[in-house]
Coordinates of C-alpha atoms in Angstrom, one line a residue:
X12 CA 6.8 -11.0 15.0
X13 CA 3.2 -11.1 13.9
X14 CA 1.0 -11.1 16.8
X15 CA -2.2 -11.4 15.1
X16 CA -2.4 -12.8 11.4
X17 CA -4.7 -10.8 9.1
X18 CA -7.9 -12.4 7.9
X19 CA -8.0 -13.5 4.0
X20 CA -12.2 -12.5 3.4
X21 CA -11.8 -13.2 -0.1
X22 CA -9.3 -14.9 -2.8
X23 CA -10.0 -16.3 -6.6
X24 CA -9.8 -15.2 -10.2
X25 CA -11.7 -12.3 -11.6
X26 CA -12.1 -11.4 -15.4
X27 CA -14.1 -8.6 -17.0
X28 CA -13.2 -8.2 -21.0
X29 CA -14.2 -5.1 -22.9
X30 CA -17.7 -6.3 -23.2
X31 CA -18.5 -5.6 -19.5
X32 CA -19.5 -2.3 -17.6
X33 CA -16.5 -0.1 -16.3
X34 CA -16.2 0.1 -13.1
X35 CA -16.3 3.7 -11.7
X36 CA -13.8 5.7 -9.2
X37 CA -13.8 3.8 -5.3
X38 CA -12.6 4.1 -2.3
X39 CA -10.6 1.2 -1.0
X40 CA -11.9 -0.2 2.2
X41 CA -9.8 -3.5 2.7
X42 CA -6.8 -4.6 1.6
X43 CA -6.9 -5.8 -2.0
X44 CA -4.0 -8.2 -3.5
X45 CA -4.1 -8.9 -7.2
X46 CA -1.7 -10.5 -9.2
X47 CA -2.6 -10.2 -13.4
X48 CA -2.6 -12.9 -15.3
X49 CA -2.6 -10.0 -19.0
X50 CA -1.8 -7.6 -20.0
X51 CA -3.8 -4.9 -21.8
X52 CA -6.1 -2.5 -19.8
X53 CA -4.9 -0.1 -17.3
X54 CA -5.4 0.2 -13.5
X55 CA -5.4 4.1 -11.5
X56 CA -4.6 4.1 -7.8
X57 CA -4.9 7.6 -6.4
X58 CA -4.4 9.7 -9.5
X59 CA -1.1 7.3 -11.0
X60 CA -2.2 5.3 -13.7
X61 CA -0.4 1.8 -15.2
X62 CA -0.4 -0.3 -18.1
X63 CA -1.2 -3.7 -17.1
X64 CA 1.1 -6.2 -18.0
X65 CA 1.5 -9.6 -17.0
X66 CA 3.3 -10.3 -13.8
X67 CA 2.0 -7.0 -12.3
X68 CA 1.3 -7.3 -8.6
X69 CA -0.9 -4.6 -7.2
X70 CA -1.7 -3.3 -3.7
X71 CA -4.2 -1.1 -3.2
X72 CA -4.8 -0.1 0.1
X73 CA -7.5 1.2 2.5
X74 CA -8.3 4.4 1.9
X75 CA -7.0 4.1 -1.7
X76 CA -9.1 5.8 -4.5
X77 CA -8.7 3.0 -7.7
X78 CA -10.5 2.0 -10.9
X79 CA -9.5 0.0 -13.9
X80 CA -10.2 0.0 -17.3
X81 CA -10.8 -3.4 -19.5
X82 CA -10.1 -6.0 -20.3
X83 CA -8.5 -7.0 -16.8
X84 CA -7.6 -10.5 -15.6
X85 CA -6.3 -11.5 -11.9
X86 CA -5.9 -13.3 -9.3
X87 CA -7.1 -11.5 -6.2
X88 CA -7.4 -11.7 -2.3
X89 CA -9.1 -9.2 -0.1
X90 CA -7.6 -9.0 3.3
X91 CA -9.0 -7.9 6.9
X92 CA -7.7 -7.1 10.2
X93 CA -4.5 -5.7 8.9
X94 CA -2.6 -4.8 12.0
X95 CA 0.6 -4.4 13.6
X96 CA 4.0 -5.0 12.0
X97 CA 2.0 -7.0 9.3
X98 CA 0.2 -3.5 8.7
X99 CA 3.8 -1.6 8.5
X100 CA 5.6 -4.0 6.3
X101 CA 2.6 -4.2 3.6
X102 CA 1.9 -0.1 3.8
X103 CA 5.8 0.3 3.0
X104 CA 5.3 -2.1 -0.9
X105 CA 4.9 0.2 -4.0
X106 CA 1.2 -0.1 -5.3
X107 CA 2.4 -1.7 -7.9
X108 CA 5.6 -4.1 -8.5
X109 CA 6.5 -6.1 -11.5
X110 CA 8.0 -9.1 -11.5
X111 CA 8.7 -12.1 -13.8
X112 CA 9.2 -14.6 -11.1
X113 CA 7.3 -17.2 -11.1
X114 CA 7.1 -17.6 -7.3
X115 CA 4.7 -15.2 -7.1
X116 CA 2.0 -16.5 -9.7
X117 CA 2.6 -20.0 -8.3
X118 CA 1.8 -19.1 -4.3
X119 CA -1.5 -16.6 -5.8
X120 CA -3.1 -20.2 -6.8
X121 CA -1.6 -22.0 -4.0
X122 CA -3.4 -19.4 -1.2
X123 CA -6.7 -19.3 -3.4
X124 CA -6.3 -23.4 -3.9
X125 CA -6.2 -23.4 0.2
X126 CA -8.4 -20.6 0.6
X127 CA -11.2 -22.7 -1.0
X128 CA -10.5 -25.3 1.2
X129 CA -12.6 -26.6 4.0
X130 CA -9.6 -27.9 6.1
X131 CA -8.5 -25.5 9.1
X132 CA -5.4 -26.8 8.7
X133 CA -5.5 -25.2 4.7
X134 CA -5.7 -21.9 6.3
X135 CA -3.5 -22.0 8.5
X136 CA -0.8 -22.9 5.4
X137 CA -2.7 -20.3 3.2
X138 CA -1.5 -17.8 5.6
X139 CA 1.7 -18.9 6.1
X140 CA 2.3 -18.7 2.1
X141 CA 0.2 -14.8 2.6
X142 CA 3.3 -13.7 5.2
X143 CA 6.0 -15.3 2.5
X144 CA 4.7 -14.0 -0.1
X145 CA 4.3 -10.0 1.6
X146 CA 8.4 -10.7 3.1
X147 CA 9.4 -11.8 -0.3
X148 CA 7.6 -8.4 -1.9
X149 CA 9.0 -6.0 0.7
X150 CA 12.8 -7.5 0.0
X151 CA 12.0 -6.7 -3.3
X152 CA 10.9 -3.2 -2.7
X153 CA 13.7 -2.3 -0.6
X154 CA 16.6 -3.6 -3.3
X155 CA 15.8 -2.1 -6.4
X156 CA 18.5 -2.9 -9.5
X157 CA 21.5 -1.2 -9.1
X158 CA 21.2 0.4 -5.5
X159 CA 24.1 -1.1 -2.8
X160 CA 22.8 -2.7 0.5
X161 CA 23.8 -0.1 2.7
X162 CA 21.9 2.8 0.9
X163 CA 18.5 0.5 1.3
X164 CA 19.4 -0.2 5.2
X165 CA 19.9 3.7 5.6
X166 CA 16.2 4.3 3.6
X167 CA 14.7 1.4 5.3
X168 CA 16.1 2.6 9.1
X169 CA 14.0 6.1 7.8
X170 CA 10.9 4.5 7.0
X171 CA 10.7 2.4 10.0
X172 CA 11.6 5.8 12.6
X173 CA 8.9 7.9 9.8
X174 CA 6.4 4.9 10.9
X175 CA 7.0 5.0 14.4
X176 CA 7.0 8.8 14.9
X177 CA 5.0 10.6 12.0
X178 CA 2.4 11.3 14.5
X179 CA 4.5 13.9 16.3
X180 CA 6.5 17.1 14.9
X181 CA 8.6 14.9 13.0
X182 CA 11.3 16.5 10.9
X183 CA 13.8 15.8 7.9
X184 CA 16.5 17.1 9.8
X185 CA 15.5 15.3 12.5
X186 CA 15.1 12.1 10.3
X187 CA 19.0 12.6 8.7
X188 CA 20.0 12.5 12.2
X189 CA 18.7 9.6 13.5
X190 CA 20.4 8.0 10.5
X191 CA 23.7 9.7 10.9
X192 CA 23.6 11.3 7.6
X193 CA 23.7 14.9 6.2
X194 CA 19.7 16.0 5.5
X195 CA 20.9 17.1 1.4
X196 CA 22.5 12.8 1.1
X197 CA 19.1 11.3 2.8
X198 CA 17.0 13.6 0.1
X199 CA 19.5 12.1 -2.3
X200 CA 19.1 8.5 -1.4
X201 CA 15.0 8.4 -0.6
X202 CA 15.3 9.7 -4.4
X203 CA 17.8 7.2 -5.9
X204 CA 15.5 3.9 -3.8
X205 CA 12.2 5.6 -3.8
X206 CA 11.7 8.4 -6.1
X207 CA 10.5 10.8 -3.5
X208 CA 12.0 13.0 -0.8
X209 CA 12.1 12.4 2.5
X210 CA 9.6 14.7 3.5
X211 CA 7.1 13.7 0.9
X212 CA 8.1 9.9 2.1
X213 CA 6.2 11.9 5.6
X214 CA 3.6 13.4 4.2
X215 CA 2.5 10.3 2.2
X216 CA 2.5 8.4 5.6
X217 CA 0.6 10.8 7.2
X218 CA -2.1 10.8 4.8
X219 CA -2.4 7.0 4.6
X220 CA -3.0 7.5 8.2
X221 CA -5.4 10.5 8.1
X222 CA -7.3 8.3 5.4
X223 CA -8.0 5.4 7.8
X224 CA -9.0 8.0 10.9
X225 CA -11.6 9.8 8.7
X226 CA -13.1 6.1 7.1
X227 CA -13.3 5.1 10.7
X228 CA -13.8 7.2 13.3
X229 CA -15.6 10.3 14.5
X230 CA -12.9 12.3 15.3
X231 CA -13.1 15.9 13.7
X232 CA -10.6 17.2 10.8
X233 CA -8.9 18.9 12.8
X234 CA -8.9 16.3 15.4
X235 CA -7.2 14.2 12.7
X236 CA -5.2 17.0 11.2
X237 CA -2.9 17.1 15.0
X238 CA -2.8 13.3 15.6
X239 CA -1.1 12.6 12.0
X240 CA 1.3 15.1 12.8
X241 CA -0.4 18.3 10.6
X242 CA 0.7 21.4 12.2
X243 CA -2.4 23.0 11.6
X244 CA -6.0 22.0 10.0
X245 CA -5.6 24.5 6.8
X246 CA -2.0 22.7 6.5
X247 CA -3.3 19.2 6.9
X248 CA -6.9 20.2 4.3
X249 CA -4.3 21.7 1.8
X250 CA -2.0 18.2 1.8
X251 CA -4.7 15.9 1.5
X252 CA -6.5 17.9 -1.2
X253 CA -2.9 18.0 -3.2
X254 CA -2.3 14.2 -2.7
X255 CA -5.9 12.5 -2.8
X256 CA -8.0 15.2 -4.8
X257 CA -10.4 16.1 -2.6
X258 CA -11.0 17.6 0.8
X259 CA -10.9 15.6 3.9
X260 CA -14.6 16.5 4.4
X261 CA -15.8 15.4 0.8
X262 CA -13.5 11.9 1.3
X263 CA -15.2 11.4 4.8
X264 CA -18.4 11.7 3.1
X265 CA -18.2 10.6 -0.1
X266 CA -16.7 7.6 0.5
X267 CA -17.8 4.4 -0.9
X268 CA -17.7 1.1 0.1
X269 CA -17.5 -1.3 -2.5
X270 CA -15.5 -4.4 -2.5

């Protein structure tokens, strides 16, 4: 399924207590894993804000604008060449999930254990445990308590065609009908799994997208604006300054890269 395995850059345990300098407002520029080990300070991923608590698994991803306060204590990884269906399965997890299952504390030091490692054959386990540990997270995400099957197969069959097509003149009514439902019951269900409509559920796509274009290419805003599927630049400016905070222009050249 995976045609080329992401690279893990970085992977152990980071603690900063209320003694140590806050860290200000960054842009995200890699993938960044972190499982807490407490609770007690709070972590802000593009204007959302949470309570830490232990068993917290964050994903904050490129493009993201984050910052924490203290005291804050994890187990992290920092991923790279993020691509593919790898790249679609990990952009579609919440950026933040709890759990209380200890699988997921357990395989954190198991890939940091193996990461450490000098043994090629210790990374080529660690990123075995990496791709259970993002399957096990996106079956998670997509069965929320108390939803049946069939309404998370109908959301999930949307996400994967919003994925595939939000580049083009992509529609809701479009979207209903490649699930052969009415447009007012998919608004209903991407509410009931996701809390979101459908056609915020596009927009947010399309932005993660324009987010990666402006970090790493030269294209023009406008340029980016038509190939994430923005009608029009003013449109497109408008969106992004709503959802991220600032202008396309100020992200492109204000961002920061700090890992």
């Amino acid at each position: 399924m995976y045609r080329q395995l992401p690279v893990i850059r970085s992977a152990s345990l980071f603690v900063a207590t209320t003694e140590d300098e806050e860290e200000p407002v960054r842009t995200v520029t890699v993938y960044e894993l972190e499982y807490m080990l407490e609770a007690g300070g709070t972590v802000e991923v593009n204007g959302k804000t949470w309570h830490t608590r232990k068993g917290d698994i964050l994903i904050a991803k490129p493009g993201d604008r984050r910052n924490c306060t203290l005291p804050f204590c994890c187990l992290y990884m920092h991923l790279l060449d993020v691509t593919g269906d790898f790249k679609q399965v990990i952009d579609s997890i919440p950026s933040i999930t709890h759990t209380q299952d200890p699988f997921y504390e357990d395989t954190f030091h198991s890939i940091i254990k193996l990461f450490l490692s000098s043994k090629t054959s210790d990374s080529l386990i660690a990123h075995g445990k990496l791709l259970q540990l993002i399957g096990k997270l996106s079956e998670q995400a997509s069965r929320p308590d108390g939803i049946s099957s069939q309404t998370n197969r109908t959301v999930s069959k949307a996400i994967r065609f919003i994925n595939a097509n939000y580049a083009k003149a992509l529609t809701v009514d479009q979207l209903a009908n490649y699930c052969n439902v009415s447009t007012s019951y998919l608004h209903k269900l991407f509410i009931q799994v996701r809390g979101i409509s459908p056609h915020e559920a596009i927009l947010d796509r399309r932005i993660i997208a324009a987010k990666a274009m402006l970090m790493n290419t030269q294209k023009s805003i406008a340029e980016v604006a038509v190939a994430c599927g923005f009608q029009s630049h003013a449109y497109f400016s408008d969106c992004f300054k709503r959802r991220v905070g600032i202008t396309p222009g100020k992200f492109r050249n204000n961002t920061t890269y700090r890992v």
